[in-house]
Coordinates of C-alpha atoms and ligand atoms in Angstrom, one line a residue:
X1 CA -0.1 -0.2 -0.2
X2 CA 1.2 3.3 -0.8
X3 CA 1.6 5.9 1.7
X4 CA -0.6 8.8 1.9
X5 CA 0.8 12.6 3.4
X6 CA -0.8 15.8 3.5
X7 CA 1.4 18.7 2.7
X8 CA 1.3 22.3 2.2
X9 CA 3.4 23.5 -0.9
X10 CA 4.2 27.4 -0.6
X11 CA 3.4 29.3 -4.4
X12 CA 6.7 29.9 -4.7
X13 CA 7.8 26.3 -4.1
X14 CA 5.1 24.7 -6.3
X15 CA 7.8 24.5 -9.2
X16 CA 10.3 22.5 -6.8
X17 CA 10.8 18.6 -7.1
X18 CA 8.4 16.9 -4.7
X19 CA 10.1 14.0 -3.7
X20 CA 12.4 15.5 -1.0
X21 CA 9.5 17.4 0.1
X22 CA 7.8 13.9 0.5
X23 CA 10.8 12.1 2.2
X24 CA 10.6 15.1 4.8
X25 CA 7.0 15.0 5.6
X26 CA 7.3 11.2 6.0
X27 CA 10.6 11.0 8.0
X28 CA 12.3 9.2 5.0
X29 CA 16.1 8.8 4.3
X30 CA 16.6 11.2 0.7
X31 CA 16.3 8.8 -1.9
X32 CA 13.5 6.7 -0.5
X33 CA 10.4 8.0 -2.0
X34 CA 9.6 6.3 -5.6
X35 CA 6.4 7.2 -7.5
X36 CA 4.1 9.2 -6.1
X37 CA 0.4 10.4 -7.4
X38 CA -1.4 13.5 -6.3
X39 CA -4.8 12.5 -4.7
X40 CA -6.1 15.9 -3.8
X41 CA -5.0 19.3 -4.3
X42 CA -6.7 22.7 -3.3
X43 CA -5.6 26.1 -3.3
X44 CA -5.1 27.7 0.1
X45 CA -6.1 31.4 -0.2
X46 CA -6.8 32.3 3.3
X47 CA -6.3 35.7 4.7
X48 CA -3.6 35.8 6.7
X49 CA -1.9 32.6 5.7
X50 CA 1.1 31.7 3.3
X51 CA -0.1 31.2 0.0
X52 CA 0.1 27.9 -1.4
X53 CA -1.0 24.6 -2.4
X54 CA -2.6 22.0 0.0
X55 CA -2.1 18.4 -1.3
X56 CA -2.5 15.1 -0.5
X57 CA -0.2 12.5 -2.1
X58 CA 0.2 9.1 -2.6
X59 CA 3.8 7.9 -2.6
X60 CA 5.9 4.6 -2.5
X61 CA 8.9 3.7 -1.3
X62 CA 11.7 3.5 -3.9
X63 CA 11.5 0.2 -5.8
X64 CA 8.1 -0.3 -5.0
X65 CA 4.8 -0.1 -7.4
X66 CA 2.6 2.7 -7.1
X67 CA -1.1 0.7 -7.8
X68 CA -3.3 3.1 -10.6
X69 CA -5.9 4.9 -8.5
X70 CA -9.2 3.1 -8.5
X71 CA -11.3 4.4 -10.9
X72 CA -15.0 4.1 -8.8
X73 CA -17.5 1.8 -9.8
X74 CA -21.2 1.4 -8.6
X75 CA -22.1 -2.2 -8.1
X76 CA -23.9 -3.4 -11.3
X77 CA -27.8 -3.5 -10.6
X78 CA -29.9 -6.5 -11.7
X79 CA -33.4 -6.8 -13.5
X80 CA -35.1 -9.8 -12.1
X81 CA -35.3 -12.2 -15.0
X82 CA -38.7 -12.9 -14.7
X83 CA -40.0 -9.3 -14.9
X84 CA -40.7 -8.3 -18.3
X85 CA -38.3 -5.0 -19.1
X86 CA -40.7 -2.3 -19.1
X87 CA -40.9 0.5 -21.9
X88 CA -38.9 3.5 -20.5
X89 CA -39.2 6.9 -21.7
X90 CA -37.3 9.4 -20.4
X91 CA -38.1 12.8 -20.6
X92 CA -34.9 15.7 -20.8
X93 CA -31.3 14.6 -21.5
X94 CA -29.6 16.7 -18.9
X95 CA -27.4 15.0 -16.3
X96 CA -30.1 13.6 -14.4
X97 CA -32.2 12.1 -17.6
X98 CA -28.6 11.0 -18.9
X99 CA -27.3 9.1 -15.7
X100 CA -30.8 7.6 -15.3
X101 CA -30.5 6.0 -18.7
X102 CA -26.9 5.2 -17.7
X103 CA -27.7 3.3 -15.0
X104 CA -30.8 1.5 -16.3
X105 CA -28.5 0.5 -19.1
X106 CA -26.3 -0.9 -16.6
X107 CA -29.4 -3.5 -15.7
X108 CA -30.0 -4.1 -19.1
X109 CA -32.8 -1.9 -19.4
X110 CA -32.6 0.6 -22.5
X111 CA -34.7 4.0 -23.1
X112 CA -35.9 6.2 -25.1
X113 CA -34.8 10.1 -24.3
X114 CA -37.1 12.7 -25.4
X115 CA -35.2 16.0 -25.7
X116 CA -36.8 19.0 -26.4
X117 CA -33.8 20.6 -28.2
X118 CA -31.2 20.1 -30.4
X119 CA -28.2 18.0 -30.4
X120 CA -24.9 20.2 -29.3
X121 CA -23.5 21.2 -32.5
X122 CA -26.9 22.7 -34.2
X123 CA -27.8 24.1 -30.6
X124 CA -24.2 26.0 -30.6
X125 CA -25.8 28.1 -33.3
X126 CA -28.8 29.3 -31.7
X127 CA -26.6 30.1 -28.9
X128 CA -24.7 32.2 -31.3
X129 CA -28.1 33.7 -32.1
X130 CA -28.9 34.2 -28.5
X131 CA -25.6 36.1 -27.9
X132 CA -26.7 38.4 -30.7
X133 CA -30.3 38.8 -29.2
X134 CA -32.7 36.4 -30.7
X135 CA -34.0 33.9 -28.5
X136 CA -35.2 30.3 -29.7
X137 CA -37.5 29.4 -27.3
X138 CA -36.9 25.8 -27.7
X139 CA -32.8 25.7 -27.7
X140 CA -31.1 27.5 -25.9
X141 CA -28.8 27.8 -22.8
X142 CA -31.3 25.8 -20.8
X143 CA -32.6 23.6 -23.1
X144 CA -31.1 21.0 -26.0
X145 CA -28.5 18.0 -25.4
X146 CA -27.0 17.7 -22.1
X147 CA -29.6 19.9 -20.7
X148 CA -28.6 23.2 -18.9
X149 CA -25.2 22.6 -18.1
X150 CA -24.0 21.9 -21.7
X151 CA -23.0 25.5 -22.2
X152 CA -22.0 26.3 -18.4
X153 CA -18.8 26.5 -16.3
X154 CA -19.1 23.1 -15.8
X155 CA -18.4 23.0 -11.7
X156 CA -18.6 19.6 -10.6
X157 CA -18.8 19.8 -6.8
X158 CA -22.1 19.5 -5.1
X159 CA -23.2 19.8 -1.4
X160 CA -23.8 15.7 -1.8
X161 CA -21.9 14.0 1.1
X162 CA -22.2 10.5 -0.9
X163 CA -18.5 10.1 -1.6
X164 CA -18.7 7.1 -3.4
X165 CA -21.8 8.2 -5.6
X166 CA -19.8 11.3 -6.3
X167 CA -16.6 9.6 -7.7
X168 CA -18.7 7.1 -9.7
X169 CA -20.2 9.9 -11.8
X170 CA -16.9 11.3 -12.0
X171 CA -15.6 8.3 -12.8
X172 CA -18.4 8.0 -15.6
X173 CA -16.7 11.7 -17.0
X174 CA -13.5 10.4 -16.9
X175 CA -14.4 7.2 -18.8
X176 CA -15.9 9.7 -21.6
X177 CA -12.7 12.0 -21.4
X178 CA -12.8 14.3 -19.1
X179 CA -9.4 15.3 -17.8
X180 CA -7.9 13.7 -14.8
X181 CA -7.8 16.7 -12.3
X182 CA -11.4 16.5 -12.0
X183 CA -10.7 13.5 -9.8
X184 CA -7.8 15.6 -7.8
X185 CA -9.3 19.5 -7.9
X186 CA -11.2 20.5 -4.6
X187 CA -13.0 22.5 -7.1
X188 CA -13.1 20.8 -10.4
X189 CA -14.6 22.4 -13.5
X190 CA -14.8 21.2 -17.2
X191 CA -15.9 24.4 -18.9
X192 CA -17.9 24.9 -21.9
X193 CA -15.1 24.0 -24.9
X194 CA -14.9 20.8 -23.2
X195 CA -18.6 19.6 -22.1
X196 CA -20.1 19.2 -25.6
X197 CA -17.6 16.7 -26.4
X198 CA -18.2 14.5 -23.5
X199 CA -21.8 15.1 -24.1
X200 CA -21.4 13.2 -27.4
X201 CA -19.5 10.7 -26.5
X202 CA -22.2 9.9 -23.6
X203 CA -24.7 10.0 -26.7
X204 CA -22.7 7.7 -28.7
X205 CA -22.0 5.3 -25.6
X206 CA -25.8 5.1 -24.8
X207 CA -27.0 4.9 -28.7
X208 CA -24.5 2.0 -28.8
X209 CA -26.1 -0.2 -26.3
X210 CA -29.6 0.7 -27.5
X211 CA -30.9 3.8 -25.6
X212 CA -32.7 5.8 -28.3
X213 CA -32.3 9.5 -28.7
X214 CA -35.4 12.1 -30.1
X215 CA -34.6 15.3 -30.5
X216 CA -36.7 18.2 -30.9
X217 CA -39.3 16.3 -29.3
X218 CA -41.4 17.9 -26.6
X219 CA -43.2 15.9 -24.4
X220 CA -46.7 17.8 -24.1
X221 CA -48.6 15.3 -21.6
X222 CA -49.3 12.0 -20.9
X223 CA -51.8 9.2 -22.0
X224 CA -53.3 6.8 -18.8
X225 CA -55.2 4.5 -18.4
X226 CA -56.8 5.8 -15.2
X227 CA -53.9 5.0 -13.0
X228 CA -50.7 3.7 -15.5
X229 CA -49.3 5.5 -17.7
X230 CA -49.4 4.4 -21.6
X231 CA -47.5 7.1 -23.6
X232 CA -45.8 10.3 -23.4
X233 CA -47.8 12.6 -26.0
X234 CA -45.4 14.6 -28.1
X235 CA -46.4 18.5 -29.5
X236 CA -47.4 17.6 -32.8
X237 CA -49.2 14.7 -32.0
X238 CA -47.0 11.9 -32.1
X239 CA -47.1 9.3 -28.9
X240 CA -44.3 7.3 -27.5
X241 CA -45.4 4.1 -25.8
X242 CA -43.9 4.1 -22.0
X243 CA -45.2 2.2 -19.0
X244 CA -42.4 4.2 -16.9
X245 CA -41.5 7.8 -17.2
X246 CA -38.7 9.3 -15.7
X247 CA -39.5 13.5 -15.9
X248 CA -36.4 15.1 -15.8
X249 CA -36.7 18.5 -17.6
X250 CA -34.5 20.9 -15.4
X251 CA -36.0 24.1 -13.6
X252 CA -36.9 25.9 -16.9
X253 CA -39.7 23.7 -18.1
X254 CA -42.7 25.7 -17.2
X255 CA -45.4 24.2 -20.0
X256 CA -44.3 20.8 -18.4
X257 CA -45.4 22.3 -14.9
X258 CA -48.6 23.6 -16.5
X259 CA -49.8 20.5 -18.2
X260 CA -48.9 18.3 -14.9
X261 CA -50.9 20.8 -12.9
X262 CA -53.8 20.6 -15.2
X263 CA -53.6 16.7 -15.1
X264 CA -54.0 16.9 -11.2
X265 CA -50.3 15.3 -10.6
X266 CA -49.1 16.5 -7.2
X267 CA -47.0 19.5 -7.2
X268 CA -46.1 21.9 -4.6
X269 CA -44.3 25.7 -4.2
X270 CA -40.5 25.4 -3.5
X271 CA -38.4 27.9 -2.1
X272 CA -35.8 29.6 -4.5
X273 CA -33.4 32.8 -4.9
X274 CA -33.6 35.4 -6.8
X275 CA -31.3 38.6 -7.8
X276 CA -28.6 39.7 -10.0
X277 CA -25.2 38.3 -11.7
X278 CA -22.5 40.6 -10.3
X279 CA -19.2 41.2 -12.4
X280 CA -16.0 42.5 -11.8
X281 CA -13.0 42.7 -14.1
X282 CA -11.4 39.5 -12.9
X283 CA -7.8 41.4 -11.9
X284 CA -9.5 43.5 -9.0
X285 CA -11.0 39.7 -7.9
X286 CA -7.4 38.6 -7.7
X287 CA -6.3 41.1 -5.9
X288 CA -9.1 40.8 -3.1
X289 CA -8.2 37.5 -2.9
X290 CA -4.5 36.8 -3.4
X291 CA -3.6 40.5 -2.4
X292 CA 0.3 41.4 -3.9
X293 CA 0.8 37.6 -5.2
X294 CA -2.2 38.3 -7.8
X295 CA -0.6 38.2 -10.9
X296 CA 1.6 35.3 -10.0
X297 CA 1.6 32.9 -13.2
X298 CA 0.9 30.0 -11.1
X299 CA -2.4 31.3 -9.5
X300 CA -5.8 30.8 -11.4
X301 CA -7.9 33.3 -11.6
X302 CA -9.3 33.6 -8.1
X303 CA -12.6 32.2 -7.0
X304 CA -15.2 33.6 -3.9
X305 CA -17.9 32.1 -2.2
X306 CA -19.8 34.8 -0.2
X307 CA -22.8 34.6 2.3
X308 CA -23.9 37.2 4.5
X309 CA -27.6 38.2 5.4
X310 CA -30.2 40.9 4.5
X311 CA -33.2 41.9 6.0
X312 CA -33.6 38.4 7.4
X313 CA -32.8 36.7 4.3
X314 CA -30.0 35.0 3.1
X315 CA -28.0 36.6 0.8
X316 CA -25.1 34.6 -0.9
X317 CA -22.8 34.1 -4.2
X318 CA -24.1 31.5 -6.7
X319 CA -22.2 29.8 -9.5
X320 CA -19.0 32.1 -9.6
X321 CA -17.3 31.7 -12.9
X322 CA -13.7 33.1 -12.5
X323 CA -13.0 34.5 -16.1
X324 CA -16.3 33.9 -17.4
X325 CA -19.1 35.4 -19.7
X326 CA -22.6 36.5 -18.4
X327 CA -24.9 34.6 -20.7
X328 CA -28.5 35.1 -21.6
X329 CA -30.3 32.2 -20.4
X330 CA -34.2 33.1 -21.2
X331 CA -36.4 30.5 -22.5
X332 CA -39.6 32.5 -22.9
X333 CA -39.7 35.8 -25.4
X334 CA -40.5 39.0 -24.2
X335 CA -38.1 38.3 -20.9
X336 CA -34.6 38.4 -19.9
X337 CA -32.8 36.0 -17.5
X338 CA -28.8 35.8 -16.8
X339 CA -26.6 33.4 -16.0
X340 CA -22.6 32.0 -16.1
X341 CA -20.3 30.3 -18.1
X342 CA -16.9 30.1 -18.9
X343 CA -14.2 28.1 -21.1
X344 CA -11.7 25.5 -19.2
X345 CA -9.1 28.2 -19.2
X346 CA -11.3 30.9 -17.6
X347 CA -9.8 33.2 -19.3
X348 CA -12.0 35.9 -20.1
X349 CA -11.3 39.3 -18.1
X350 CA -13.9 39.0 -16.2
X351 CA -15.6 37.4 -12.7
X352 CA -19.2 36.8 -12.5
X353 CA -21.5 35.0 -9.8
X354 CA -25.3 34.8 -9.0
X355 CA -25.5 37.4 -6.0
X356 CA -29.3 36.2 -4.9
X357 CA -31.7 36.4 -1.6
X358 CA -33.6 33.6 -0.5
X359 CA -37.4 33.7 -1.7
X360 CA -39.9 31.6 0.9
X361 CA -42.7 30.1 -0.9
X362 CA -45.0 32.3 1.0
X363 CA -43.5 35.5 -0.6
X364 CA -45.1 34.0 -4.0
X365 CA -48.6 34.9 -2.9
X366 CA -51.6 33.6 -1.1
X367 CA -52.2 29.8 -0.8
X368 CA -55.3 30.6 -3.4
X369 CA -52.6 31.2 -6.3
X370 CA -51.4 27.4 -6.5
X371 CA -48.3 25.8 -6.9
X372 CA -47.1 27.4 -9.9
X373 CA -47.5 31.0 -8.0
X374 CA -43.5 30.6 -7.9
X375 CA -43.0 30.8 -11.8
X376 CA -45.3 33.7 -11.9
X377 CA -43.2 35.4 -9.6
X378 CA -40.3 34.6 -11.6
X379 CA -41.8 35.3 -14.6
X380 CA -42.6 38.8 -13.4
X381 CA -39.3 39.9 -12.9
X382 CA -37.8 38.6 -15.7
X383 CA -40.3 40.4 -18.2
X384 CA -39.3 43.5 -16.2
X385 CA -36.0 42.6 -16.9
X386 CA -36.7 42.4 -20.5
X387 CA -38.6 46.0 -20.5
X388 CA -35.8 47.7 -18.5
X389 CA -33.4 46.3 -21.1
X390 CA -35.4 47.7 -24.0
X391 CA -35.4 44.2 -26.5
X392 CA -33.4 41.7 -28.0
X393 CA -32.1 40.2 -24.8
X394 CA -30.4 43.5 -23.5
X395 CA -30.1 43.1 -19.9
X396 CA -30.5 45.9 -17.6
X397 CA -27.6 46.9 -15.4
X398 CA -26.4 49.0 -12.6
X399 CA -23.1 50.1 -11.0
X400 CA -23.0 48.4 -7.9
X401 CA -22.5 51.5 -6.1
X402 CA -25.3 53.5 -7.8
X403 CA -27.6 50.3 -6.5
X404 CA -26.4 50.9 -2.8
X405 CA -27.1 54.7 -3.0
X406 CA -30.1 54.2 -4.7
X407 CA -29.5 56.2 -8.0
X408 CA -29.3 54.8 -11.6
X409 CA -26.6 54.5 -13.3
X410 CA -26.3 56.8 -16.0
X411 CA -23.1 54.8 -17.7
X412 CA -22.0 51.5 -17.3
X413 CA -18.4 50.2 -17.7
X414 CA -17.5 47.0 -19.9
X415 CA -19.2 44.0 -19.7
X416 CA -18.6 40.1 -20.9
X417 CA -22.7 40.2 -21.4
X418 CA -23.0 39.8 -25.6
X419 CA -26.4 40.8 -26.3
X420 CA -25.7 44.2 -24.8
X421 CA -26.6 46.0 -21.2
X422 CA -28.8 49.3 -20.6
X423 CA -28.3 51.6 -17.7
X424 CA -31.2 51.0 -15.5
X425 CA -32.1 51.4 -12.2
X426 CA -32.6 47.9 -10.5
X427 CA -35.6 49.2 -8.0
X428 CA -37.7 49.2 -11.7
X429 CA -37.1 45.2 -12.0
X430 CA -36.5 43.3 -8.6
X431 CA -39.1 43.1 -5.8
X432 CA -38.6 45.6 -2.7
X433 CA -38.0 42.6 -0.5
X434 CA -35.3 41.1 -2.9
X435 CA -33.5 44.7 -3.5
X436 CA -33.2 45.6 0.2
X437 CA -31.9 42.2 1.3
X438 CA -29.2 42.5 -1.5
X439 CA -28.5 46.0 -0.3
X440 CA -27.6 44.9 3.0
X441 CA -25.8 41.7 2.0
X442 CA -23.8 43.8 0.2
X443 CA -23.0 45.9 2.9
X444 CA -22.1 43.2 5.3
X445 CA -19.8 42.1 2.2
X446 CA -18.5 45.1 2.2
X447 CA -17.6 45.3 6.0
X448 CA -15.2 42.2 5.2
X449 CA -14.1 42.8 1.6
X450 CA -14.2 46.5 1.1
X451 CA -12.7 46.1 -2.1
X452 CA -15.6 44.1 -3.4
X453 CA -18.1 47.3 -3.5
X454 CA -16.1 48.7 -6.4
X455 CA -17.9 51.4 -8.5
X456 CA -16.4 49.1 -11.5
X457 CA -18.6 46.4 -10.1
X458 CA -22.0 45.9 -12.3
X459 CA -25.1 44.4 -11.3
X460 CA -27.1 42.4 -14.1
X461 CA -30.2 41.4 -14.1
X462 CA -32.1 39.2 -13.6
X463 CA -31.1 35.8 -11.9
X464 CA -34.0 33.8 -11.4
X465 CA -33.6 30.5 -12.5
X466 CA -31.3 29.2 -9.6
X467 CA -33.4 26.2 -8.9
X468 CA -37.2 25.4 -9.5
X469 CA -39.9 26.9 -7.9
X470 CA -41.9 24.1 -8.2
X471 CA -41.6 20.3 -6.8
X472 CA -43.1 17.4 -8.5
X473 CA -44.2 15.5 -5.4
X474 CA -42.5 12.1 -4.8
X475 CA -43.0 9.1 -2.3
X476 CA -39.7 9.2 -0.3
X477 CA -39.4 5.3 -0.8
X478 CA -40.4 4.6 -3.9
X479 CA -39.8 8.0 -5.7
X480 CA -43.0 8.0 -8.0
X481 CA -45.4 10.5 -7.8
X482 CA -48.2 9.9 -5.8
X483 CA -50.5 10.6 -8.4
X484 CA -49.7 8.3 -11.2
X485 CA -48.0 5.1 -10.8
X486 CA -45.3 4.9 -13.4
X487 CA -44.0 8.5 -13.2
X488 CA -40.7 9.3 -11.5
X489 CA -39.9 13.1 -11.3
X490 CA -36.4 13.3 -11.1
X491 CA -33.3 16.1 -11.1
X492 CA -33.5 19.9 -10.6
X493 CA -36.8 20.7 -12.3
X494 CA -38.6 18.0 -10.0
X495 CA -36.9 20.1 -7.1
X496 CA -34.7 17.3 -5.9
X497 CA -31.4 18.4 -6.9
X498 CA -29.2 21.6 -7.9
X499 CA -26.2 21.5 -10.3
X500 CA -24.8 19.2 -13.0
X501 CA -23.4 16.5 -10.4
X502 CA -26.2 16.6 -8.1
X503 CA -28.7 16.2 -11.0
X504 CA -26.8 13.2 -12.2
X505 CA -26.8 11.5 -8.5
X506 CA -30.6 12.0 -8.5
X507 CA -30.7 10.2 -12.0
X508 CA -29.0 7.4 -10.4
X509 CA -31.0 7.3 -7.5
X510 CA -34.4 7.1 -9.6
X511 CA -32.8 4.5 -11.7
X512 CA -31.8 2.6 -8.8
X513 CA -35.8 2.6 -7.5
X514 CA -37.4 1.6 -10.9
X515 CA -35.2 -1.5 -10.5
X516 CA -35.7 -2.2 -7.0
X517 CA -39.4 -2.1 -7.4
X518 CA -38.9 -4.9 -10.2
X519 CA -37.0 -6.6 -7.9
X520 CA -39.8 -6.7 -5.1
Ligands
FAD601 C1 -26.0 28.7 -17.9 C2 -25.6 27.7 -17.0 C3 -24.6 27.6 -16.3 C4 -24.7 26.6 -15.1 N1 -23.2 26.2 -15.0 C5 -23.0 25.3 -13.8 C6 -21.9 24.6 -13.1 O1 -20.9 25.4 -13.6 N2 -22.2 23.4 -12.3 C7 -23.4 23.3 -11.9 O2 -23.1 21.9 -11.0 N3 -24.6 23.4 -12.6 C8 -24.2 24.7 -13.4 N4 -25.4 24.9 -13.7 C9 -26.8 24.1 -13.6 C10 -27.1 22.5 -14.2 O3 -26.9 22.8 -15.7 C11 -28.3 22.5 -13.7 O4 -28.5 22.1 -12.2 C12 -28.4 20.7 -13.9 O5 -28.5 20.7 -15.5 C13 -29.8 20.1 -14.3 O6 -29.6 18.7 -14.6 P1 -31.2 18.3 -15.0 O7 -31.0 17.2 -15.9 O8 -32.0 18.2 -13.8 O9 -31.8 19.3 -15.9 P2 -31.4 20.3 -17.1 O10 -30.0 20.1 -17.1 O11 -32.0 21.7 -17.1 O12 -32.1 19.1 -18.3 C14 -33.1 19.5 -18.9 C15 -33.6 19.1 -20.0 O13 -34.8 18.7 -20.3 C16 -35.5 19.2 -21.4 N5 -36.8 19.6 -21.6 C17 -37.4 20.4 -20.7 N6 -38.8 20.4 -21.5 C18 -38.7 19.4 -22.2 C19 -40.1 18.6 -22.9 N7 -41.1 19.1 -22.3 N8 -40.0 17.3 -23.6 C20 -38.7 17.0 -23.5 N9 -37.3 17.6 -23.3 C21 -37.6 19.1 -22.4 C22 -34.3 20.4 -21.6 O14 -34.1 20.6 -23.1 C23 -33.1 20.1 -20.9 O15 -32.4 19.4 -22.1 C24 -25.8 26.3 -14.8 C25 -26.8 26.4 -15.7 C26 -26.9 27.0 -16.7 C27 -28.0 27.1 -17.1

């Protein structure tokens, strides 16, 4: 067995050979260390400490071999031979739908994936149009092959504590061609230039084993015989026969929520968080986080994660994209929604993050407004953003310092948001409770990091799609909808996940529940 050793390597020593440092840490004599492999690496940029890397290293003695890192594998589930295989339709090709398909296949159950949007390549052309101000409501930054995370920063960390399940998803991604660092970095990310290739590889692997993809196939309802599902109805009239439906449609599938509500499927409101994208010049964030070491060639563009409280609400940064772009993430015409992405090398001159305040389900309006009141709440903000932006996906923006002083911005600095920004007063866009929470939260953040409240920082609206405002109810044990046998809500749109890895984990969980039911 190799020895595992934890080390701190100061930034300026990062280019020195590691062997002698490992030997000193292990109390070995010079020359005792043989092969070694970094198992974990994180940048330690905490204030008041020397800047450098914390490493966990597996090291073998000279002359001994270092076993290869084990790629995590889940034990394969078994579909019982006596139970006929169901016809499975998976609605949505995002991480939840894709990993449900992958897991079912491990048990020998192929599926049909129905995807509203287009495959990655033609989808890219629609994103280019969106960046020029023209939205395709069926093919955009949220809808299309691979789901909402395809053209994203591709951050792969999650709040899930299930290390084995996370390692298995990362193992799948490695098998599809993800860079090896995703296993060792504490904050792994893939980037929008690499993600589409991985997703194409995933599709090819699934198709080769019998999974059928139908693109530009919008699920528009379910045909049932009372309690059981018989088919998924598509927009345009076609039907896809199915006994089991995994509904993995993401947080922006508003028409799906409408037809589920119309069919009497149990839905409930869910708290969300809304606000703005905040954008700074990346060198400014580097100076805040790295101090005098900013600009050091071994340092990556700096990251931050901020939390505060404002008006009794949580205020926090969300989905921070160092060296990234703000992108148009609306799915309905007449609305403006922003989000963030980056390439693997994170080399844009800007740093952006969501800056959001929590909104409780009770903020959406009285109970009588129903389970979809959160969608109406989001849409009202998105329409106000479109009106303040002036059309063509232009986003309203305000200098952070003007937002705090409650005065409109007259002119704005540079931004990465390609459809363009319009100088605005965000009081016309955000609900008063959100504005005041954000203002208080920003002041609290400024008390800790004064340079963060910089006049060059822009607030760009609206960041409304942080998660789904609706939960498609499912039973805790079977993971089925209590309203309809065979209906399995999954992933972020169903309200059970947030983020790429967590949605993939939920897809696996749902597939396991489908298999477990057959085993009973
Ligand atoms: C710009 C952007 C950047 C992001 N960055 C990150 C990041 O760096 N890291 C991270 O962890 N998360 C990120 N996220 C969030 C992440 O993408 C989602 O949490 C995750 O993709 C959710 O997975 P899902 O499978 O549940 O749903 P989705 O990925 O949303 O997939 C749902 C799919 O269902 C399809 N669909 C919707 N309606 C229908 C219908 N009626 N019929 C058929 N198909 C339908 C959609 O087209 C979509 O492809 C980002 C999101 C965006 C938009």
